[in-house]
Tab-separated table of C-alpha atoms and ligand atoms in Angstrom:
chain	number	residue	atom	x	y	z
A	1	MET	CA	10.336	-28.583	-7.039
A	2	GLU	CA	9.197	-26.381	-4.721
A	3	SER	CA	12.541	-24.353	-2.664
A	4	LEU	CA	12.564	-24.768	1.082
A	5	ALA	CA	12.350	-21.027	1.605
A	6	ALA	CA	8.464	-21.536	-0.506
A	7	SER	CA	7.810	-24.739	1.181
A	8	LYS	CA	8.039	-23.024	4.504
A	9	VAL	CA	5.963	-20.576	3.583
A	10	ARG	CA	3.707	-22.349	2.715
A	11	GLN	CA	3.618	-24.309	5.303
A	12	GLN	CA	3.225	-21.646	8.335
A	13	THR	CA	0.701	-20.040	5.849
A	14	ALA	CA	-1.552	-23.335	6.663
A	15	GLU	CA	-1.336	-23.089	10.452
A	16	ASP	CA	-1.838	-19.343	10.610
A	17	PHE	CA	-5.021	-18.828	11.373
A	18	LEU	CA	-4.813	-14.769	10.430
A	19	PRO	CA	-2.784	-14.817	7.287
A	20	LEU	CA	-1.949	-11.270	5.969
A	21	GLN	CA	-0.454	-10.407	3.149
A	22	GLY	CA	0.474	-6.575	4.906
A	23	THR	CA	0.211	-3.874	6.114
A	24	ASP	CA	-3.108	-2.152	3.462
A	25	TYR	CA	-2.820	1.638	4.964
A	26	VAL	CA	-2.159	3.497	8.546
A	27	GLU	CA	-4.447	6.399	8.649
A	28	PHE	CA	-3.870	9.046	11.256
A	29	TYR	CA	-7.013	10.957	13.092
A	30	VAL	CA	-5.594	14.310	12.703
A	31	GLY	CA	-6.839	18.109	13.973
A	32	ASN	CA	-7.066	19.899	10.444
A	33	ALA	CA	-6.642	16.542	7.081
A	34	LYS	CA	-6.562	18.675	4.057
A	35	GLN	CA	-3.499	20.538	6.497
A	36	ALA	CA	-1.829	17.005	7.567
A	37	ALA	CA	-2.417	15.692	3.415
A	38	HIS	CA	-0.061	18.315	2.218
A	39	PHE	CA	2.442	17.969	4.445
A	40	TYR	CA	2.989	14.580	3.790
A	41	LYS	CA	2.654	15.269	0.437
A	42	THR	CA	4.564	17.977	-0.056
A	43	ALA	CA	7.502	16.813	3.017
A	44	PHE	CA	7.527	13.106	2.252
A	45	GLY	CA	6.332	13.179	-1.772
A	46	PHE	CA	3.343	11.607	-1.026
A	47	GLN	CA	0.616	11.379	-4.476
A	48	SER	CA	-2.840	12.453	-4.425
A	49	LEU	CA	-4.979	9.139	-3.719
A	50	ALA	CA	-9.201	9.781	-2.741
A	51	TYR	CA	-11.198	11.754	-0.730
A	52	ALA	CA	-14.523	11.426	0.946
A	53	GLY	CA	-16.251	13.731	2.930
A	54	PRO	CA	-19.847	15.256	2.454
A	55	GLU	CA	-19.247	15.335	-1.158
A	56	THR	CA	-19.402	11.885	-1.618
A	57	GLY	CA	-21.529	11.496	0.992
A	58	MET	CA	-19.463	11.132	4.399
A	59	LYS	CA	-21.147	13.963	6.614
A	60	ASP	CA	-18.978	13.857	9.959
A	61	ARG	CA	-15.214	13.776	8.885
A	62	ALA	CA	-13.082	14.675	5.907
A	63	SER	CA	-10.311	12.387	4.716
A	64	TYR	CA	-8.002	12.184	2.190
A	65	ALA	CA	-5.574	8.847	1.486
A	66	ILE	CA	-1.874	9.445	-0.446
A	67	ARG	CA	0.046	6.987	-1.767
A	68	GLN	CA	3.661	6.748	-2.641
A	69	ASN	CA	4.857	3.535	-3.687
A	70	LYS	CA	3.229	0.308	-1.284
A	71	LEU	CA	2.802	3.331	1.282
A	72	THR	CA	-0.903	4.550	1.518
A	73	PHE	CA	-1.789	7.076	4.894
A	74	VAL	CA	-5.329	8.505	5.199
A	75	PHE	CA	-5.744	11.341	6.831
A	76	THR	CA	-9.113	11.748	8.634
A	77	THR	CA	-10.811	14.975	10.901
A	78	ALA	CA	-13.700	15.103	12.165
A	79	LEU	CA	-16.418	18.457	11.333
A	80	ARG	CA	-17.939	18.804	14.269
A	81	THR	CA	-17.669	18.358	17.688
A	82	GLY	CA	-19.057	15.552	20.077
A	83	ASN	CA	-17.878	12.669	17.761
A	84	PRO	CA	-15.169	9.620	18.430
A	85	ILE	CA	-13.043	11.246	15.676
A	86	ALA	CA	-12.750	14.519	17.913
A	87	ASP	CA	-12.898	13.700	20.458
A	88	HIS	CA	-9.854	11.388	19.763
A	89	VAL	CA	-7.579	14.696	18.594
A	90	TYR	CA	-8.913	15.922	22.039
A	91	LYS	CA	-7.986	13.149	24.163
A	92	HIS	CA	-4.626	12.541	21.593
A	93	GLY	CA	-3.692	15.255	19.675
A	94	ASP	CA	-3.070	13.979	15.749
A	95	GLY	CA	-2.004	10.409	15.993
A	96	VAL	CA	-2.508	6.788	14.707
A	97	LYS	CA	-6.391	5.246	14.574
A	98	ILE	CA	-5.857	2.074	12.687
A	99	LEU	CA	-3.086	-0.364	11.296
A	100	ALA	CA	-5.226	-1.896	8.552
A	101	LEU	CA	-4.385	-5.553	7.098
A	102	ARG	CA	-3.999	-7.045	4.119
A	103	VAL	CA	-5.975	-10.118	4.266
A	104	ASP	CA	-7.565	-12.571	2.123
A	105	ASP	CA	-10.780	-12.888	4.180
A	106	ALA	CA	-12.271	-10.267	6.591
A	107	THR	CA	-15.081	-11.847	7.560
A	108	SER	CA	-12.740	-14.874	8.960
A	109	ALA	CA	-9.920	-12.808	10.065
A	110	TRP	CA	-13.003	-11.149	12.795
A	111	GLU	CA	-14.057	-14.387	13.435
A	112	GLU	CA	-10.568	-15.843	14.380
A	113	THR	CA	-9.607	-12.834	16.505
A	114	THR	CA	-12.737	-11.748	18.044
A	115	LYS	CA	-13.158	-15.797	19.597
A	116	ARG	CA	-9.779	-15.675	20.395
A	117	GLY	CA	-10.833	-12.208	23.321
A	118	GLY	CA	-9.942	-9.187	20.682
A	119	GLN	CA	-13.060	-6.881	21.145
A	120	SER	CA	-14.840	-6.216	18.849
A	121	TYR	CA	-14.643	-2.615	16.758
A	122	MET	CA	-16.757	-3.085	13.889
A	123	GLN	CA	-18.106	-6.662	12.320
A	124	PRO	CA	-17.660	-7.757	8.896
A	125	LEU	CA	-18.899	-4.940	6.673
A	126	LYS	CA	-19.089	-6.033	2.621
A	127	MET	CA	-18.835	-2.040	0.894
A	128	GLU	CA	-20.016	-1.758	-3.182
A	129	ASP	CA	-19.537	0.736	-5.577
A	130	ALA	CA	-19.415	0.646	-9.378
A	131	THR	CA	-16.102	-0.541	-8.918
A	132	GLY	CA	-16.444	-4.028	-6.459
A	133	GLN	CA	-16.049	-4.708	-3.099
A	134	VAL	CA	-14.277	-4.662	0.203
A	135	VAL	CA	-15.182	-6.180	2.666
A	136	MET	CA	-13.711	-4.510	6.053
A	137	SER	CA	-13.747	-5.710	10.079
A	138	GLY	CA	-11.615	-5.048	13.032
A	139	ILE	CA	-11.068	-5.366	16.979
A	140	HIS	CA	-9.473	-3.083	19.751
A	141	THR	CA	-5.440	-2.790	20.371
A	142	TYR	CA	-4.282	-0.866	22.743
A	143	GLY	CA	-4.826	2.397	23.530
A	144	ASP	CA	-7.594	3.537	21.537
A	145	THR	CA	-6.309	2.192	18.415
A	146	VAL	CA	-7.361	-0.132	15.695
A	147	HIS	CA	-6.173	-2.985	13.645
A	148	LEU	CA	-9.130	-2.692	10.603
A	149	PHE	CA	-8.758	-6.237	8.218
A	150	ILE	CA	-9.121	-4.932	4.946
A	151	GLU	CA	-10.691	-8.257	1.935
A	152	ARG	CA	-9.898	-5.761	-1.592
A	153	LYS	CA	-9.476	-8.656	-4.037
A	154	ASP	CA	-11.633	-7.010	-6.613
A	155	TYR	CA	-11.494	-4.118	-6.943
A	156	ASN	CA	-10.732	-1.624	-8.709
A	157	GLY	CA	-12.092	1.745	-6.766
A	158	PRO	CA	-9.034	4.532	-5.606
A	159	PHE	CA	-9.169	2.827	-2.531
A	160	LEU	CA	-12.421	2.615	-0.679
A	161	PRO	CA	-16.146	2.091	-0.821
A	162	GLY	CA	-17.280	6.033	-0.678
A	163	TYR	CA	-14.232	7.818	-1.572
A	164	LYS	CA	-13.222	9.620	-5.032
A	165	LYS	CA	-10.212	9.445	-7.376
A	166	TRP	CA	-8.215	13.263	-5.872
A	167	GLU	CA	-6.470	14.659	-8.093
A	168	THR	CA	-4.739	17.591	-7.694
A	169	PRO	CA	-3.948	20.435	-10.589
A	170	TYR	CA	-1.128	22.261	-8.680
A	171	TYR	CA	2.852	20.824	-9.159
A	172	ASN	CA	2.828	17.491	-6.799
A	173	PRO	CA	6.484	17.148	-5.645
A	174	THR	CA	7.856	13.603	-6.872
A	175	ASP	CA	8.023	10.039	-4.480
A	176	THR	CA	10.968	10.577	-1.866
A	177	GLY	CA	11.924	6.696	-2.154
A	178	LEU	CA	10.062	5.503	0.635
A	179	LEU	CA	8.455	1.869	0.099
A	180	TYR	CA	6.471	0.171	2.004
A	181	VAL	CA	5.648	0.009	6.551
A	182	ASP	CA	8.381	-1.405	7.713
A	183	HIS	CA	7.453	-1.958	11.431
A	184	CYS	CA	5.206	0.141	13.748
A	185	VAL	CA	5.834	0.514	17.382
A	186	GLY	CA	3.396	0.591	19.896
A	187	ASN	CA	4.344	2.570	24.138
A	188	VAL	CA	1.955	1.018	26.335
A	189	GLY	CA	1.410	1.684	29.903
A	190	TRP	CA	3.745	0.360	33.068
A	191	ASN	CA	4.014	-3.268	33.398
A	192	GLN	CA	1.380	-3.776	30.347
A	193	MET	CA	4.312	-4.307	27.524
A	194	ASN	CA	3.625	-8.420	28.487
A	195	LYS	CA	-0.386	-8.059	27.941
A	196	TRP	CA	0.025	-6.756	25.048
A	197	VAL	CA	2.727	-8.872	23.914
A	198	LYS	CA	-0.163	-11.996	24.879
A	199	PHE	CA	-2.541	-10.479	23.042
A	200	TYR	CA	-0.518	-10.392	20.050
A	201	GLU	CA	0.018	-14.568	20.515
A	202	GLU	CA	-3.359	-15.483	21.883
A	203	VAL	CA	-5.660	-13.054	19.063
A	204	LEU	CA	-3.785	-12.861	15.965
A	205	GLY	CA	-1.028	-15.671	16.362
A	206	PHE	CA	1.795	-13.566	16.232
A	207	ARG	CA	5.113	-14.142	17.485
A	208	ASN	CA	7.748	-12.936	20.133
A	209	ILE	CA	10.931	-12.599	17.992
A	210	LEU	CA	13.210	-10.009	19.298
A	211	THR	CA	13.011	-9.190	22.916
A	212	PHE	CA	14.600	-5.662	24.702
A	213	ASP	CA	14.949	-5.664	28.640
A	214	ASP	CA	16.474	-2.107	30.361
A	215	ASN	CA	19.760	-3.947	30.494
A	216	ASP	CA	20.387	-3.855	26.029
A	217	ILE	CA	17.985	0.307	26.388
A	218	SER	CA	18.483	2.621	29.196
A	219	THR	CA	21.400	5.454	29.278
A	220	GLU	CA	22.303	7.551	32.547
A	221	TYR	CA	18.446	9.007	33.504
A	222	SER	CA	16.228	6.499	31.612
A	223	ALA	CA	15.080	2.941	30.301
A	224	LEU	CA	12.361	0.770	28.355
A	225	MET	CA	12.000	-2.202	27.410
A	226	SER	CA	10.517	-3.558	24.095
A	227	LYS	CA	9.282	-6.755	22.628
A	228	VAL	CA	9.088	-7.328	18.917
A	229	MET	CA	5.667	-9.310	17.593
A	230	SER	CA	5.491	-10.739	14.296
A	231	ASN	CA	3.375	-12.761	12.257
A	232	GLY	CA	3.552	-15.940	10.246
A	233	ASN	CA	5.251	-14.398	7.319
A	234	GLY	CA	7.145	-11.506	8.913
A	235	PHE	CA	5.532	-9.195	6.922
A	236	VAL	CA	3.746	-7.327	9.872
A	237	LYS	CA	6.065	-6.297	12.709
A	238	PHE	CA	4.825	-4.558	15.790
A	239	PRO	CA	7.533	-2.994	18.767
A	240	ILE	CA	6.165	-3.255	22.242
A	241	ASN	CA	7.865	-0.822	24.855
A	242	GLU	CA	6.933	0.202	28.295
A	243	PRO	CA	8.596	2.664	29.857
A	244	ALA	CA	11.293	1.367	33.196
A	245	GLU	CA	12.590	2.478	36.459
A	246	GLY	CA	15.142	4.845	35.547
A	247	LYS	CA	16.354	8.111	37.425
A	248	LYS	CA	14.544	10.822	34.923
A	249	LYS	CA	11.232	10.648	32.861
A	250	SER	CA	11.815	8.287	29.538
A	251	GLN	CA	10.606	9.533	26.469
A	252	VAL	CA	7.911	6.238	26.554
A	253	GLU	CA	6.637	8.377	30.346
A	254	GLU	CA	7.342	10.870	28.263
A	255	TYR	CA	4.998	10.164	25.045
A	256	LEU	CA	2.494	8.476	27.641
A	257	GLU	CA	2.340	11.475	29.262
A	258	PHE	CA	1.707	13.927	25.979
A	259	TYR	CA	-0.641	11.576	23.785
A	260	ASP	CA	-2.547	11.371	27.306
A	261	GLY	CA	-2.483	7.301	26.974
A	262	GLU	CA	-0.969	4.292	24.404
A	263	GLY	CA	-0.586	5.102	21.543
A	264	CYS	CA	1.571	4.360	18.237
A	265	GLN	CA	4.328	5.418	18.276
A	266	HIS	CA	6.841	5.224	15.889
A	267	VAL	CA	5.815	4.325	11.761
A	268	ALA	CA	9.480	2.766	10.085
A	269	LEU	CA	9.005	2.951	6.473
A	270	ALA	CA	11.338	1.112	4.134
A	271	THR	CA	13.585	2.828	1.229
A	272	ASN	CA	16.111	1.404	-1.027
A	273	ASN	CA	18.424	3.951	-0.509
A	274	ILE	CA	18.540	5.756	2.859
A	275	VAL	CA	21.102	8.490	1.984
A	276	GLU	CA	19.280	9.834	-1.082
A	277	THR	CA	16.211	9.830	0.411
A	278	VAL	CA	16.686	11.497	3.293
A	279	THR	CA	18.665	14.334	0.982
A	280	GLU	CA	15.415	14.785	-0.070
A	281	LEU	CA	13.559	14.355	2.817
A	282	ARG	CA	15.809	17.155	4.990
A	283	ARG	CA	15.473	19.808	1.566
A	284	ARG	CA	11.401	19.428	1.971
A	285	GLY	CA	12.023	20.125	5.494
A	286	VAL	CA	11.463	17.227	8.028
A	287	ASP	CA	13.097	17.062	11.524
A	288	PHE	CA	15.891	14.450	12.154
A	289	LEU	CA	17.376	13.301	15.218
A	290	GLN	CA	20.903	13.811	15.502
A	291	VAL	CA	23.580	12.201	17.483
A	292	PRO	CA	27.149	13.696	18.020
A	293	THR	CA	29.437	12.965	15.585
A	294	THR	CA	31.597	10.459	17.245
A	295	TYR	CA	29.182	7.782	16.928
A	296	TYR	CA	31.497	8.056	13.274
A	297	ASP	CA	34.983	7.898	14.943
A	298	ASP	CA	34.357	4.081	15.481
A	299	LEU	CA	31.702	3.294	13.151
A	300	LEU	CA	33.068	0.959	11.308
A	301	ASP	CA	34.963	-0.876	13.771
A	302	ARG	CA	31.576	-2.050	15.016
A	303	VAL	CA	30.265	-2.312	12.126
A	304	GLY	CA	32.701	-3.684	9.549
A	305	GLN	CA	32.704	-2.736	5.738
A	306	ILE	CA	29.464	-1.574	4.478
A	307	ASP	CA	28.736	-0.399	0.690
A	308	GLU	CA	27.800	3.190	1.394
A	309	ASP	CA	30.888	5.603	1.844
A	310	LEU	CA	30.616	7.233	5.006
A	311	ALA	CA	30.801	10.651	5.174
A	312	PRO	CA	27.246	11.258	3.732
A	313	LEU	CA	26.364	9.222	6.305
A	314	LYS	CA	27.842	11.187	9.058
A	315	GLU	CA	26.410	14.558	7.471
A	316	LEU	CA	22.847	13.204	6.999
A	317	GLY	CA	22.842	11.566	10.587
A	318	ILE	CA	22.170	7.854	9.767
A	319	LEU	CA	22.958	5.411	12.196
A	320	VAL	CA	24.327	1.178	10.772
A	321	ASP	CA	23.978	-1.391	13.147
A	322	ARG	CA	25.078	-5.127	12.388
A	323	ASP	CA	23.470	-8.703	13.438
A	324	GLU	CA	24.305	-11.809	12.719
A	325	GLU	CA	22.469	-11.467	9.004
A	326	GLY	CA	23.688	-8.375	7.571
A	327	TYR	CA	23.358	-4.521	8.599
A	328	LEU	CA	21.021	-2.281	8.516
A	329	LEU	CA	20.665	1.135	8.078
A	330	GLN	CA	17.762	4.042	10.176
A	331	ILE	CA	17.349	8.270	11.055
A	332	PHE	CA	14.865	8.918	12.712
A	333	THR	CA	12.566	11.546	12.535
A	334	LYS	CA	11.276	14.346	15.878
A	335	PRO	CA	7.827	14.086	16.000
A	336	VAL	CA	5.847	15.390	13.517
A	337	GLU	CA	3.553	17.328	15.594
A	338	ASP	CA	4.078	19.767	18.808
A	339	ARG	CA	2.772	17.171	21.019
A	340	PRO	CA	6.325	15.115	21.872
A	341	THR	CA	4.140	11.462	20.793
A	342	LEU	CA	4.468	10.196	16.692
A	343	PHE	CA	7.742	10.437	14.664
A	344	PHE	CA	9.483	8.763	11.750
A	345	GLU	CA	11.578	6.186	11.309
A	346	ILE	CA	13.524	5.466	8.019
A	347	ILE	CA	15.270	2.374	7.409
A	348	GLN	CA	17.029	0.112	5.192
A	349	ARG	CA	17.839	-3.076	5.155
A	350	LYS	CA	20.421	-4.568	3.576
A	351	GLY	CA	20.364	-8.571	5.150
A	352	ALA	CA	19.941	-7.135	8.715
A	353	ARG	CA	16.261	-8.467	9.988
A	354	SER	CA	17.038	-7.212	13.686
A	355	PHE	CA	15.919	-3.050	14.792
A	356	GLY	CA	19.195	-1.152	15.622
A	357	LYS	CA	20.091	-2.185	18.761
A	358	GLY	CA	23.631	-1.139	18.982
A	359	ASN	CA	22.511	2.253	17.866
A	360	PHE	CA	19.913	2.499	21.308
A	361	LYS	CA	22.248	4.131	23.061
A	362	ALA	CA	23.356	7.088	20.738
A	363	LEU	CA	19.309	7.344	20.033
A	364	PHE	CA	18.009	7.634	23.034
A	365	GLU	CA	20.436	10.029	24.579
A	366	ALA	CA	19.905	11.814	21.351
A	367	ILE	CA	15.613	11.807	22.302
A	368	GLU	CA	16.806	12.601	26.112
A	369	ARG	CA	18.197	16.188	24.206
A	370	GLU	CA	15.653	16.748	22.771
A	371	GLN	CA	12.784	16.502	26.490
A	372	GLU	CA	15.448	17.526	28.312
A	373	LEU	CA	14.773	21.084	26.032
A	374	ARG	CA	11.423	20.807	26.277
A	375	GLY	CA	11.866	20.686	30.227
A	376	ASN	CA	10.837	16.224	30.341
A	377	LEU	CA	13.505	14.649	32.116
B	1	FE2	FE1	11.237	1.298	14.750
């Protein structure tokens, strides 16, 4: 007999006009895709997957797809000036362009979302090669960011039609235990959060599952507000941040200024062993935000018993928070480009489905110390 939970999921899916199977890939527009792909392979443990460029018939760009478990990243660069990819990089620097979502039916996804007010980025497009077929469509979201809907039921190629398998003969560092995208956060402008909450509710059928206001998220200097949007089955979660008034410039304002508009602030990557993952990432040169070691003095009083030893958490700067359902461990990288814009979160969930509210203050104070060093506070 079907379990209660399974029946609930089935019912929700039946009512869901946009059933999503999860994140298909994240595509970054960057100044130098060849070097970016090398950095993510070497530092984060991704493996070479596929390449598209002039050699495969793509005349205006070069794209490198890399993979680690269920995580697929694509780095795309323009080969000439005067096109949307070059313009995107000129304006925003390196950043997330596409948050691609896996669907059963990309045509229906496009029809349902554009019917509800979504602005079309790409009409359903059928692409084929000898290994099968992919249907793709897409709509715009905040800033210049885009959601593509990817239907790849019977496709057996390395990544997408137009790409060829990319093999690198040199030693590729092993993976670091990163598994899949846990959530992607968008930074939007002043008073724009509710507009985008409404967009995710009405156009994509998401629900607002958590809200943080400036009382939850404020330090002495800066504040922000955040609402977490989730799709029906909970596989896709998009928190939306907007700046709030504070004594000094908030991290969201700094982002908006340097990204020159709204965009993806961070992508959270899941692991089943955060201590091993972060040890390896640090060893390979990934920089993380550091909270003061006093954070750990009363940690166990705040979060109760945890499976992990305190010493490695303290040494690595991993944060812990608990909610009604369990706890989570998390840590944030510094921005991964010279502009203070996109960064990554590494997260291990042990029952908790929340986002580490208990860590916001310590975390934002750590971010402010970095902002201060940049002269942007
Ligand atoms: Fe996050």
